Coordinates of C-alpha atoms in Angstrom, one line a residue:
Chain A
M1 CA 0.0 0.0 0.0
N2 CA 2.9 2.3 -0.5
Q3 CA 2.3 5.1 -2.9
I4 CA 3.5 4.0 -6.3
F5 CA 6.7 5.5 -7.7
E6 CA 7.9 3.0 -10.3
L7 CA 9.8 3.0 -13.5
T8 CA 9.4 0.6 -16.4
I9 CA 12.0 0.5 -19.2
I10 CA 10.3 0.3 -22.6
G11 CA 13.4 0.8 -24.8
S12 CA 17.1 0.9 -23.8
N13 CA 19.2 0.9 -27.0
S14 CA 20.8 3.7 -28.8
A15 CA 20.1 4.6 -32.5
I16 CA 19.6 1.4 -34.5
S17 CA 17.7 -1.3 -32.7
T18 CA 19.5 -4.6 -32.2
F19 CA 19.7 -7.7 -30.0
D20 CA 16.0 -7.3 -29.3
R21 CA 16.7 -3.9 -27.8
F22 CA 14.7 -1.0 -29.0
P23 CA 15.0 2.8 -29.0
T24 CA 14.5 4.8 -25.9
A25 CA 11.2 5.0 -24.0
Q26 CA 10.3 4.7 -20.3
I27 CA 7.1 4.8 -18.3
L28 CA 7.3 6.5 -14.9
Q29 CA 4.2 5.7 -12.7
I30 CA 3.6 8.1 -9.8
Q31 CA 0.5 6.9 -8.0
N32 CA -2.1 6.5 -10.6
Q33 CA -0.4 8.8 -13.2
L34 CA 1.5 7.3 -16.2
I35 CA 4.2 9.5 -17.6
L36 CA 5.9 8.6 -20.8
I37 CA 9.5 9.7 -21.1
D38 CA 10.8 9.7 -24.7
C39 CA 9.1 7.7 -27.4
G40 CA 11.3 5.9 -29.9
E41 CA 9.7 4.2 -32.9
G42 CA 7.5 1.3 -32.0
T43 CA 6.9 2.4 -28.4
Q44 CA 3.1 2.0 -28.8
F45 CA 3.5 -1.7 -29.8
R46 CA 5.9 -2.3 -26.9
L47 CA 3.6 -0.7 -24.4
D48 CA 1.0 -3.4 -25.6
T49 CA 3.6 -6.1 -25.2
F50 CA 4.3 -5.0 -21.7
K51 CA 0.5 -4.7 -21.0
I52 CA 0.8 -1.0 -20.1
K53 CA -2.5 0.8 -20.6
K54 CA -1.7 3.4 -23.2
S55 CA -4.9 5.4 -22.5
A56 CA -3.7 6.1 -19.0
I57 CA -0.8 8.2 -20.2
N58 CA -1.6 11.8 -19.6
F59 CA 2.0 13.2 -19.7
I60 CA 4.7 12.8 -22.3
F61 CA 8.2 14.3 -22.0
I62 CA 10.6 14.3 -25.0
S63 CA 14.2 15.1 -24.4
H64 CA 15.4 16.0 -27.9
L65 CA 14.7 15.5 -31.6
H66 CA 17.0 12.7 -32.5
G67 CA 14.8 10.0 -34.0
D68 CA 15.5 7.3 -31.5
H69 CA 13.9 9.4 -28.9
Y70 CA 10.7 10.6 -30.6
Y71 CA 9.9 8.8 -33.9
G72 CA 7.2 6.7 -32.2
L73 CA 5.3 9.8 -30.9
I74 CA 3.2 10.6 -33.9
G75 CA 2.0 7.1 -34.1
L76 CA 0.9 7.1 -30.5
L77 CA -0.8 10.4 -30.8
T78 CA -2.7 9.1 -33.9
S79 CA -3.6 5.9 -32.2
F80 CA -5.0 7.9 -29.3
N81 CA -7.2 9.6 -31.8
L82 CA -8.4 6.5 -33.5
S83 CA -9.2 4.8 -30.2
G84 CA -11.5 7.7 -29.3
R85 CA -9.4 9.5 -26.6
T86 CA -11.0 12.7 -25.3
T87 CA -8.8 13.2 -22.2
E88 CA -6.3 16.0 -22.3
L89 CA -2.7 15.1 -23.0
R90 CA 0.2 17.2 -21.8
L91 CA 3.3 17.1 -24.1
F92 CA 6.6 18.7 -23.3
G93 CA 9.5 18.8 -25.7
P94 CA 11.7 21.0 -27.9
P95 CA 9.9 23.8 -29.9
G96 CA 10.3 22.0 -33.2
L97 CA 8.3 19.0 -32.0
K98 CA 5.0 20.8 -32.3
E99 CA 5.8 21.9 -35.9
I100 CA 6.6 18.3 -36.8
I101 CA 3.3 17.0 -35.4
D102 CA 1.3 19.8 -37.0
L103 CA 2.8 19.2 -40.4
Q104 CA 2.0 15.4 -40.2
M105 CA -1.5 16.1 -38.9
K106 CA -2.1 18.5 -41.8
Y107 CA -1.3 15.9 -44.4
N108 CA -3.1 13.2 -42.5
G109 CA -6.3 15.2 -43.1
A110 CA -7.5 14.6 -39.6
T111 CA -7.7 16.7 -36.4
L112 CA -7.0 15.4 -32.9
Q113 CA -10.2 14.8 -31.0
Y114 CA -8.6 15.4 -27.6
P115 CA -6.8 18.4 -26.3
L116 CA -3.0 18.2 -26.9
V117 CA -1.4 20.8 -24.7
F118 CA 2.1 21.4 -25.8
Q119 CA 4.7 23.2 -23.8
A120 CA 8.1 23.8 -25.3
T121 CA 11.2 23.0 -23.3
S122 CA 14.2 25.3 -23.3
M123 CA 17.9 25.2 -22.5
N124 CA 17.5 27.5 -19.5
P125 CA 19.6 26.4 -16.5
T126 CA 16.5 24.9 -14.8
A127 CA 12.9 25.4 -15.5
T128 CA 9.8 24.1 -13.7
L129 CA 7.6 22.5 -16.4
F130 CA 4.7 21.2 -14.4
A131 CA 3.4 20.7 -10.9
N132 CA 0.2 19.2 -9.5
E133 CA -0.6 17.9 -6.0
M134 CA 1.3 14.7 -6.6
F135 CA 4.5 15.6 -8.4
E136 CA 6.5 18.3 -10.0
V137 CA 8.7 18.2 -13.1
S138 CA 11.6 20.4 -14.0
S139 CA 14.1 20.3 -16.9
F140 CA 17.8 21.1 -17.1
P141 CA 20.1 21.3 -20.1
L142 CA 22.3 18.4 -21.2
Q143 CA 25.2 18.7 -23.6
H144 CA 24.6 16.8 -26.8
R145 CA 24.8 17.5 -30.6
I146 CA 21.4 19.2 -30.6
D147 CA 19.4 20.9 -27.8
T148 CA 18.6 18.3 -25.3
T149 CA 17.1 18.5 -21.8
G150 CA 17.1 16.2 -18.8
F151 CA 14.0 15.9 -16.6
L152 CA 13.7 15.7 -12.9
F153 CA 10.5 14.2 -11.4
R154 CA 9.9 14.7 -7.8
E155 CA 7.0 13.6 -5.5
K156 CA 5.3 16.5 -3.8
V157 CA 5.1 14.8 -0.4
G158 CA 7.0 11.8 0.9
Q159 CA 5.2 8.6 1.7
R160 CA 3.4 8.4 4.9
K161 CA 3.5 5.0 6.4
I162 CA 1.0 3.8 9.0
R163 CA 2.1 2.9 12.5
K164 CA 1.7 -0.9 12.6
E165 CA 0.6 -1.1 16.2
K166 CA -2.4 1.2 15.4
I167 CA -3.7 -1.2 12.7
E168 CA -4.3 -3.9 15.3
A169 CA -5.4 -1.5 18.1
F170 CA -8.1 0.0 15.9
Q171 CA -8.8 -3.0 13.8
L172 CA -8.2 -0.9 10.6
S173 CA -9.4 -2.2 7.3
V174 CA -7.5 -1.7 4.0
D175 CA -10.0 1.1 3.2
D176 CA -9.5 2.7 6.5
I177 CA -5.7 2.7 6.0
L178 CA -6.1 4.3 2.5
S179 CA -8.4 7.0 3.9
I180 CA -6.0 7.8 6.7
K181 CA -3.0 7.9 4.4
A182 CA -5.0 10.3 2.2
G183 CA -5.3 12.6 5.3
E184 CA -8.8 11.7 6.5
D185 CA -9.6 11.5 10.2
F186 CA -10.7 8.1 11.5
I187 CA -14.1 7.7 13.2
T188 CA -14.3 4.8 15.6
S189 CA -17.4 2.6 15.9
D190 CA -18.6 4.6 18.9
G191 CA -18.3 7.9 16.9
Q192 CA -15.0 9.2 18.3
T193 CA -12.9 11.2 15.7
I194 CA -9.2 10.5 15.8
P195 CA -6.9 12.7 13.6
S196 CA -5.1 10.9 10.9
A197 CA -1.7 12.2 12.1
T198 CA -2.2 9.9 15.2
F199 CA -1.8 6.9 12.9
L200 CA 1.0 8.0 10.7
L201 CA 4.8 8.0 10.9
E202 CA 6.7 11.0 9.8
A203 CA 6.7 11.4 6.1
S204 CA 9.7 9.9 4.4
K205 CA 11.9 11.8 2.0
A206 CA 10.0 12.7 -1.2
R207 CA 11.3 10.4 -3.9
S208 CA 12.8 11.7 -7.1
Y209 CA 13.8 10.5 -10.5
A210 CA 16.3 12.2 -12.8
Y211 CA 16.5 11.3 -16.5
C212 CA 19.6 12.2 -18.5
S213 CA 19.0 10.8 -22.0
D214 CA 21.8 11.8 -24.3
T215 CA 24.7 13.8 -23.0
K216 CA 28.4 14.0 -23.0
Y217 CA 30.1 13.8 -19.6
V218 CA 29.4 17.2 -17.9
E219 CA 30.5 17.5 -14.3
D220 CA 28.2 20.5 -14.0
L221 CA 25.2 18.2 -14.3
V222 CA 25.7 17.1 -10.7
K223 CA 24.1 20.3 -9.3
N224 CA 20.8 19.5 -11.0
I225 CA 20.4 16.0 -9.7
E226 CA 21.9 16.0 -6.2
G227 CA 20.6 13.3 -3.9
V228 CA 17.9 12.0 -6.2
T229 CA 16.4 8.6 -5.4
C230 CA 17.2 7.3 -8.8
L231 CA 19.3 8.6 -11.6
Y232 CA 19.0 7.3 -15.1
H233 CA 22.1 8.3 -17.1
E234 CA 23.0 7.2 -20.6
A235 CA 26.0 4.9 -20.9
T236 CA 26.5 4.3 -24.6
F237 CA 30.1 3.2 -24.5
E238 CA 32.7 1.4 -22.4
T239 CA 35.8 3.3 -21.3
E240 CA 38.0 2.0 -24.1
K241 CA 35.6 3.8 -26.5
E242 CA 35.8 7.1 -24.6
H243 CA 37.0 8.8 -27.8
L244 CA 33.8 7.8 -29.5
A245 CA 31.8 9.1 -26.6
E246 CA 33.5 12.4 -26.9
K247 CA 33.1 12.5 -30.7
T248 CA 29.4 11.7 -30.6
M249 CA 28.7 13.6 -27.3
H250 CA 27.7 10.6 -25.4
S251 CA 29.0 9.1 -22.1
T252 CA 30.8 6.0 -21.0
S253 CA 29.2 3.9 -18.2
K254 CA 32.1 4.9 -16.0
Q255 CA 31.4 8.6 -16.6
A256 CA 27.7 8.0 -15.8
A257 CA 28.8 6.3 -12.5
S258 CA 31.0 9.3 -11.7
I259 CA 28.1 11.6 -12.0
A260 CA 26.0 9.4 -9.8
K261 CA 28.7 9.2 -7.2
N262 CA 29.4 13.0 -7.2
A263 CA 25.7 13.8 -7.0
G264 CA 25.2 11.4 -4.1
V265 CA 22.2 9.7 -5.6
D266 CA 20.7 6.5 -4.0
R267 CA 20.7 4.5 -7.2
L268 CA 21.9 4.5 -10.8
L269 CA 20.3 3.0 -13.9
I270 CA 22.3 3.0 -17.1
G271 CA 21.0 2.6 -20.6
H272 CA 21.1 3.8 -24.2
F273 CA 23.5 1.0 -25.0
S274 CA 25.5 1.1 -28.2
S275 CA 24.5 -1.5 -30.8
R276 CA 28.0 -2.9 -30.6
Y277 CA 27.3 -4.5 -27.2
K278 CA 25.3 -7.8 -27.1
D279 CA 26.7 -8.5 -23.7
L280 CA 26.3 -5.5 -21.4
S281 CA 28.4 -6.8 -18.5
I282 CA 31.4 -4.6 -19.5
L283 CA 29.3 -1.5 -19.1
L284 CA 27.8 -2.6 -15.8
G285 CA 31.1 -3.7 -14.4
E286 CA 32.9 -0.4 -15.2
A287 CA 30.0 1.6 -13.7
R288 CA 29.8 -0.5 -10.5
A289 CA 33.6 -0.1 -9.9
V290 CA 32.8 3.6 -9.4
F291 CA 29.3 3.5 -8.1
K292 CA 28.2 0.2 -6.5
N293 CA 24.4 0.6 -6.6
T294 CA 24.2 0.6 -10.4
D295 CA 21.8 -1.5 -12.5
L296 CA 21.3 -2.0 -16.2
A297 CA 18.0 -0.6 -17.7
I298 CA 16.5 -3.8 -19.0
E299 CA 13.4 -3.6 -21.2
G300 CA 10.2 -4.8 -19.7
Q301 CA 11.7 -4.6 -16.2
K302 CA 10.0 -2.5 -13.4
Y303 CA 12.1 -0.6 -10.9
E304 CA 10.4 0.4 -7.7
L305 CA 12.0 3.6 -6.6
Chain B
M1 CA 16.3 -20.7 -61.6
N2 CA 13.2 -18.7 -62.5
Q3 CA 13.6 -15.0 -62.4
I4 CA 12.4 -13.9 -59.0
F5 CA 9.1 -12.0 -58.7
E6 CA 8.1 -12.5 -55.1
L7 CA 6.0 -10.6 -52.6
T8 CA 6.6 -10.7 -48.8
I9 CA 3.9 -9.2 -46.5
I10 CA 5.5 -7.2 -43.6
G11 CA 2.3 -5.6 -42.2
S12 CA -1.3 -6.3 -43.0
N13 CA -3.4 -4.5 -40.4
S14 CA -5.3 -1.3 -40.7
A15 CA -4.7 1.7 -38.4
I16 CA -4.1 0.5 -34.9
S17 CA -2.0 -2.7 -34.6
T18 CA -3.6 -5.7 -32.9
F19 CA -3.5 -9.5 -32.7
D20 CA 0.2 -9.3 -33.6
R21 CA -0.7 -7.7 -36.9
F22 CA 1.1 -4.5 -37.8
P23 CA 0.5 -1.5 -40.1
T24 CA 1.0 -1.8 -43.8
A25 CA 4.3 -2.6 -45.5
Q26 CA 5.3 -5.1 -48.2
I27 CA 8.5 -6.1 -50.0
L28 CA 8.3 -6.9 -53.7
Q29 CA 11.5 -8.6 -55.0
I30 CA 12.0 -8.4 -58.7
Q31 CA 15.2 -10.4 -59.6
N32 CA 17.8 -8.9 -57.2
Q33 CA 15.9 -5.7 -56.6
L34 CA 14.0 -5.1 -53.3
I35 CA 11.1 -2.7 -53.5
L36 CA 9.4 -1.5 -50.3
I37 CA 5.7 -0.6 -50.7
D38 CA 4.4 1.5 -47.9
C39 CA 6.2 1.7 -44.6
G40 CA 4.0 1.7 -41.4
E41 CA 5.6 2.3 -38.0
G42 CA 8.1 -0.4 -37.0
T43 CA 8.7 -1.7 -40.5
Q44 CA 12.5 -1.6 -40.0
F45 CA 12.2 -3.8 -37.0
R46 CA 10.0 -6.3 -38.8
L47 CA 12.3 -6.4 -41.8
D48 CA 14.9 -7.6 -39.3
T49 CA 12.5 -10.2 -37.8
F50 CA 11.9 -11.6 -41.3
K51 CA 15.6 -11.5 -42.1
I52 CA 15.2 -9.1 -45.1
K53 CA 18.3 -7.2 -45.9
K54 CA 17.3 -3.6 -45.5
S55 CA 20.4 -2.2 -47.3
A56 CA 19.2 -4.0 -50.4
I57 CA 16.1 -1.8 -50.7
N58 CA 16.7 0.8 -53.4
F59 CA 13.1 1.7 -54.1
I60 CA 10.3 2.9 -51.8
F61 CA 6.8 3.6 -52.9
I62 CA 4.3 5.3 -50.4
S63 CA 0.6 5.3 -51.4
H64 CA -0.6 8.1 -49.1
L65 CA 0.0 10.1 -46.0
H66 CA -2.1 8.2 -43.4
G67 CA 0.2 7.2 -40.6
D68 CA -0.3 3.5 -40.9
H69 CA 1.3 3.7 -44.3
Y70 CA 4.4 5.8 -43.7
Y71 CA 5.2 6.5 -40.1
G72 CA 8.0 4.0 -40.2
L73 CA 9.7 5.7 -43.2
I74 CA 11.7 8.4 -41.3
G75 CA 13.2 5.8 -39.0
L76 CA 14.3 3.6 -41.9
L77 CA 15.8 6.6 -43.7
T78 CA 17.7 7.5 -40.5
S79 CA 18.9 4.0 -39.9
F80 CA 20.2 3.8 -43.5
N81 CA 22.3 6.9 -42.6
L82 CA 23.6 5.5 -39.3
S83 CA 24.6 2.3 -41.0
G84 CA 26.7 4.1 -43.5
R85 CA 24.6 3.7 -46.6
T86 CA 25.9 5.5 -49.7
T87 CA 23.8 3.9 -52.4
E88 CA 21.1 6.0 -54.0
L89 CA 17.6 5.5 -52.8
R90 CA 14.6 6.3 -55.0
L91 CA 11.5 7.4 -53.1
F92 CA 8.0 7.9 -54.6
G93 CA 5.1 9.3 -52.7
P94 CA 2.7 12.3 -52.3
P95 CA 4.3 15.8 -52.5
G96 CA 4.0 16.4 -48.7
L97 CA 6.2 13.4 -47.9
K98 CA 9.4 15.3 -48.8
E99 CA 8.4 18.3 -46.7
I100 CA 7.8 16.0 -43.7
I101 CA 11.2 14.3 -44.1
D102 CA 13.0 17.6 -44.6
L103 CA 11.5 19.1 -41.5
Q104 CA 12.5 16.1 -39.3
M105 CA 16.0 16.0 -40.8
K106 CA 16.4 19.7 -40.1
Y107 CA 15.7 19.2 -36.4
N108 CA 17.7 16.1 -36.3
G109 CA 20.7 18.2 -37.1
A110 CA 22.1 15.6 -39.5
T111 CA 22.2 15.3 -43.3
L112 CA 21.7 12.1 -45.3
Q113 CA 25.0 10.7 -46.5
Y114 CA 23.3 8.9 -49.4
P115 CA 21.4 10.4 -52.4
L116 CA 17.7 10.3 -51.7
V117 CA 16.0 10.9 -55.0
F118 CA 12.3 11.9 -54.3
Q119 CA 9.7 11.9 -57.0
A120 CA 6.2 13.1 -56.2
T121 CA 3.2 11.0 -57.2
S122 CA 0.1 12.7 -58.5
M123 CA -3.6 11.9 -58.9
N124 CA -3.2 11.8 -62.7
P125 CA -5.2 9.0 -64.4
T126 CA -2.0 7.0 -64.9
A127 CA 1.6 8.0 -64.7
T128 CA 4.7 6.1 -65.4
L129 CA 7.0 6.6 -62.4
F130 CA 10.0 4.6 -63.2
A131 CA 11.4 2.1 -65.7
N132 CA 14.7 0.2 -65.9
E133 CA 15.7 -2.9 -67.9
M134 CA 14.0 -5.2 -65.4
F135 CA 10.7 -3.6 -64.5
E136 CA 8.5 -0.5 -64.8
V137 CA 6.2 1.1 -62.3
S138 CA 3.2 3.3 -62.8
S139 CA 0.7 4.9 -60.5
F140 CA -3.1 5.3 -60.7
P141 CA -5.5 7.2 -58.4
L142 CA -7.5 5.5 -55.7
Q143 CA -10.4 7.0 -53.9
H144 CA -9.8 7.5 -50.2
R145 CA -10.2 10.3 -47.7
I146 CA -6.9 12.0 -48.8
D147 CA -4.9 11.7 -52.1
T148 CA -3.9 8.1 -52.5
T149 CA -2.4 6.2 -55.4
G150 CA -2.2 2.6 -56.3
F151 CA 1.0 1.2 -58.0
L152 CA 1.5 -1.2 -60.8
F153 CA 4.7 -3.1 -61.1
R154 CA 5.4 -4.9 -64.3
E155 CA 8.3 -7.0 -65.5
K156 CA 9.9 -5.7 -68.7
V157 CA 10.3 -9.1 -70.2
G158 CA 8.6 -12.4 -69.4
Q159 CA 10.6 -15.3 -68.0
R160 CA 12.5 -17.3 -70.5
K161 CA 12.7 -20.9 -69.5
I162 CA 15.3 -23.2 -70.9
R163 CA 14.4 -26.2 -73.0
K164 CA 15.0 -29.2 -70.8
E165 CA 16.3 -31.5 -73.5
K166 CA 19.1 -29.0 -74.3
I167 CA 20.5 -29.2 -70.8
E168 CA 21.3 -32.8 -71.2
A169 CA 22.3 -32.6 -74.8
F170 CA 24.9 -29.8 -74.2
Q171 CA 25.7 -30.8 -70.5
L172 CA 24.9 -27.3 -69.4
S173 CA 26.0 -26.2 -66.0
V174 CA 24.0 -23.8 -63.7
D175 CA 26.3 -21.0 -64.8
D176 CA 25.8 -21.8 -68.4
I177 CA 22.0 -21.7 -67.9
L178 CA 22.1 -18.4 -66.2
S179 CA 24.3 -16.9 -69.0
I180 CA 22.0 -18.2 -71.7
K181 CA 18.9 -16.9 -69.9
A182 CA 20.7 -13.5 -69.7
G183 CA 20.9 -13.7 -73.5
E184 CA 24.5 -14.8 -74.0
D185 CA 25.4 -17.2 -76.7
F186 CA 26.8 -20.6 -75.7
I187 CA 30.2 -21.7 -76.8
T188 CA 30.8 -25.4 -77.0
S189 CA 34.0 -27.1 -75.9
D190 CA 35.1 -27.3 -79.6
G191 CA 34.6 -23.6 -80.0
Q192 CA 31.3 -23.6 -81.8
T193 CA 29.0 -20.6 -81.0
I194 CA 25.3 -21.4 -80.5
P195 CA 22.8 -18.5 -80.2
S196 CA 21.0 -18.4 -76.8
A197 CA 17.6 -18.4 -78.6
T198 CA 18.3 -22.1 -79.6
F199 CA 18.1 -23.1 -75.9
L200 CA 15.1 -21.0 -74.8
L201 CA 11.4 -21.5 -74.9
E202 CA 9.2 -18.6 -75.9
A203 CA 9.1 -15.9 -73.2
S204 CA 6.1 -16.3 -70.9
K205 CA 3.8 -13.4 -70.2
A206 CA 5.5 -10.6 -68.3
R207 CA 4.3 -10.8 -64.6
S208 CA 2.7 -7.8 -62.9
Y209 CA 1.6 -6.8 -59.4
A210 CA -1.0 -4.2 -58.7
Y211 CA -1.1 -2.7 -55.2
C212 CA -4.4 -0.9 -54.1
S213 CA -3.7 0.2 -50.5
D214 CA -6.7 2.2 -49.2
T215 CA -9.7 2.8 -51.4
K216 CA -13.4 2.7 -51.5
Y217 CA -15.0 0.4 -54.0
V218 CA -14.5 2.0 -57.4
E219 CA -15.5 0.0 -60.4
D220 CA -13.4 2.3 -62.6
L221 CA -10.3 0.9 -60.9
V222 CA -10.6 -2.2 -63.1
K223 CA -9.2 -0.5 -66.2
N224 CA -5.9 0.2 -64.5
I225 CA -5.2 -3.4 -63.3
E226 CA -6.7 -5.6 -66.1
G227 CA -5.2 -9.0 -66.3
V228 CA -2.4 -8.5 -63.7
T229 CA -0.7 -11.6 -62.3
C230 CA -1.5 -10.6 -58.8
L231 CA -3.8 -7.9 -57.3
Y232 CA -3.4 -6.8 -53.7
H233 CA -6.6 -5.0 -52.7
E234 CA -7.5 -3.7 -49.3
A235 CA -10.4 -5.5 -47.6
T236 CA -10.9 -3.7 -44.3
F237 CA -14.4 -5.0 -43.6
E238 CA -16.9 -7.8 -44.1
T239 CA -20.1 -7.2 -46.1
E240 CA -22.2 -6.6 -43.0
K241 CA -20.0 -3.5 -42.2
E242 CA -20.3 -2.1 -45.7
H243 CA -21.7 1.1 -44.3
L244 CA -18.5 1.6 -42.3
A245 CA -16.5 0.9 -45.5
E246 CA -18.5 3.6 -47.3
K247 CA -18.1 6.1 -44.4
T248 CA -14.3 5.6 -44.1
M249 CA -13.7 5.1 -47.8
H250 CA -12.5 1.6 -47.4
S251 CA -13.7 -1.7 -49.1
T252 CA -15.2 -4.9 -48.0
S253 CA -13.5 -8.2 -49.0
K254 CA -16.4 -8.9 -51.3
Q255 CA -15.9 -5.6 -53.1
A256 CA -12.2 -6.4 -53.5
A257 CA -13.1 -9.7 -55.0
S258 CA -15.5 -8.1 -57.5
I259 CA -12.7 -5.8 -58.6
A260 CA -10.4 -8.9 -59.1
K261 CA -13.1 -10.7 -61.0
N262 CA -14.0 -7.9 -63.3
A263 CA -10.3 -7.1 -63.9
G264 CA -9.7 -10.7 -64.8
V265 CA -6.6 -11.0 -62.6
D266 CA -4.9 -14.3 -62.0
R267 CA -4.8 -14.0 -58.2
L268 CA -6.1 -11.8 -55.4
L269 CA -4.5 -11.0 -52.0
I270 CA -6.5 -9.2 -49.5
G271 CA -5.2 -7.2 -46.5
H272 CA -5.5 -4.0 -44.4
F273 CA -7.7 -5.9 -42.0
S274 CA -9.8 -4.0 -39.4
S275 CA -8.7 -4.4 -35.8
R276 CA -12.1 -5.9 -35.1
Y277 CA -11.2 -9.2 -36.8
K278 CA -9.1 -11.6 -34.9
D279 CA -10.3 -14.4 -37.1
L280 CA -10.1 -13.4 -40.7
S281 CA -12.0 -16.3 -42.2
I282 CA -15.2 -14.2 -42.7
L283 CA -13.2 -11.9 -44.9
L284 CA -11.6 -14.7 -46.9
G285 CA -14.9 -16.6 -47.3
E286 CA -16.8 -13.6 -48.6
A287 CA -14.1 -12.9 -51.1
R288 CA -13.7 -16.4 -52.3
A289 CA -17.4 -16.7 -52.9
V290 CA -16.9 -14.1 -55.7
F291 CA -13.3 -14.7 -56.7
K292 CA -12.0 -18.2 -55.9
N293 CA -8.2 -17.6 -56.2
T294 CA -8.1 -15.3 -53.2
D295 CA -5.7 -15.5 -50.3
L296 CA -5.1 -13.5 -47.1
A297 CA -2.0 -11.3 -46.9
I298 CA -0.3 -13.0 -43.9
E299 CA 2.6 -11.2 -42.3
G300 CA 6.0 -12.9 -42.9
Q301 CA 4.6 -15.0 -45.7
K302 CA 6.1 -15.0 -49.2
Y303 CA 4.0 -15.2 -52.3
E304 CA 5.7 -16.3 -55.6
L305 CA 3.9 -14.5 -58.4

């Protein structure tokens, strides 16, 4: 009955798909909200494969306009239309994204039957993009070959866990517990009102997820992601190929781990693997040597944060 | 050792993918040439699944700008670039297609490293789009919600089969047979030159393939596809849903079969199935009642024409 804050990897490969790995896409679930982060080609099909309810996605964040991060978006937007969506969709991405969508919709001869609210991202040092009662999202600049932003997702309030001894003392049902966690006072069978705070432990630290899609190694990145619960950082190459990382403005897994270490994050996920690696253990090993709590971003896998 | 004229179905579903069927794409192989016809999202991944060598595709024909027929194109063009293609690619499609590609390439920040020769299709009654020594391609208008063309692919010369008795008489090797079929004279071990025609049967009828992607039932279509070896015609609905076919400017499988019958084609393939049909037997049955030599376009299946 914890509040959900969970990441599912949909695609983890860079550029050309290979070894059954596909271009970048992730689903972040915060409570009942599904947030899609980047949307490489075929994302809509892979959401079906992983039995993720596409219609529950109300937020999409696109980091940059390289195809392996957004070519699947127009198909998903079109499918929403064909399946009768009427719910508002919030879309965040580089300014050109809207122009690309509009042009394709123009030739499609159709209009979207649901509100698509587009908000352009920018390369400003940090910018709050969105906030509701559950979470807030900000962007920060990465350094890649074209304008690219990272995203930081942060719970508004930490989880409030119930005091176990109270469950038994008051014979609380599951529904009671959910109501109390939502801040409602408890009314006993003899009509006594007991404040919800009586039942709850102190709120834990609000969880956070930082997403750094495509970027060269930039020490300066650390200040934007300090102490996050989970950092996803691209790790396209092994150290021996650092010259390729520099040339293409990507990172090695060791560099990703250095960022994680210096930012004092709880956990690191690495992804955006080069098509040259069938076996990813070299990337994982080099990262773990620097930052122990590192895992590979594996497609279809869920990570509770 | 026949000359190859073979169709592989890559995607056969309409609009939203379902039941493991994907949006429209086909590969027509004429001798050593691979021609891609329409390119729905995910086509590049499915070409990998079916072990079709993407780099051998030198021609792409796009029928219209509904997403389920072209959203996979930009990804394929980008992947060609990333994999170091330098060979010319000929692309045929509606005028807006080039504008869409150019806009996405602009924001991509990259330029194609291979010549992409685009030729716009038109709604002219018939137009020859391309011809080389092996085949020629023309387009003809379909009637759909936006400008849509069908395509007709025709071998230049019929197959020339070798006279079986000559193989034994002259002890011909496989290489000899291929040379003779290519029109080269045969030189015997004692230096005698024998004209290739001596070895060959009369050329058979040049084979042809007509592709009618999305269209309402138009009797007038018949004149463009008379007597073709194989007609692919969309068959989105069953007869009971004819009102939906009319409304969306699609066809029923019975209507597709009527076109095939009236055009006197040898063979009919139906596809572009509505996502409402898991079992396609109703569509096949209704078509076969009108035109017996009908088959379903099944993904991954090859059809020798």
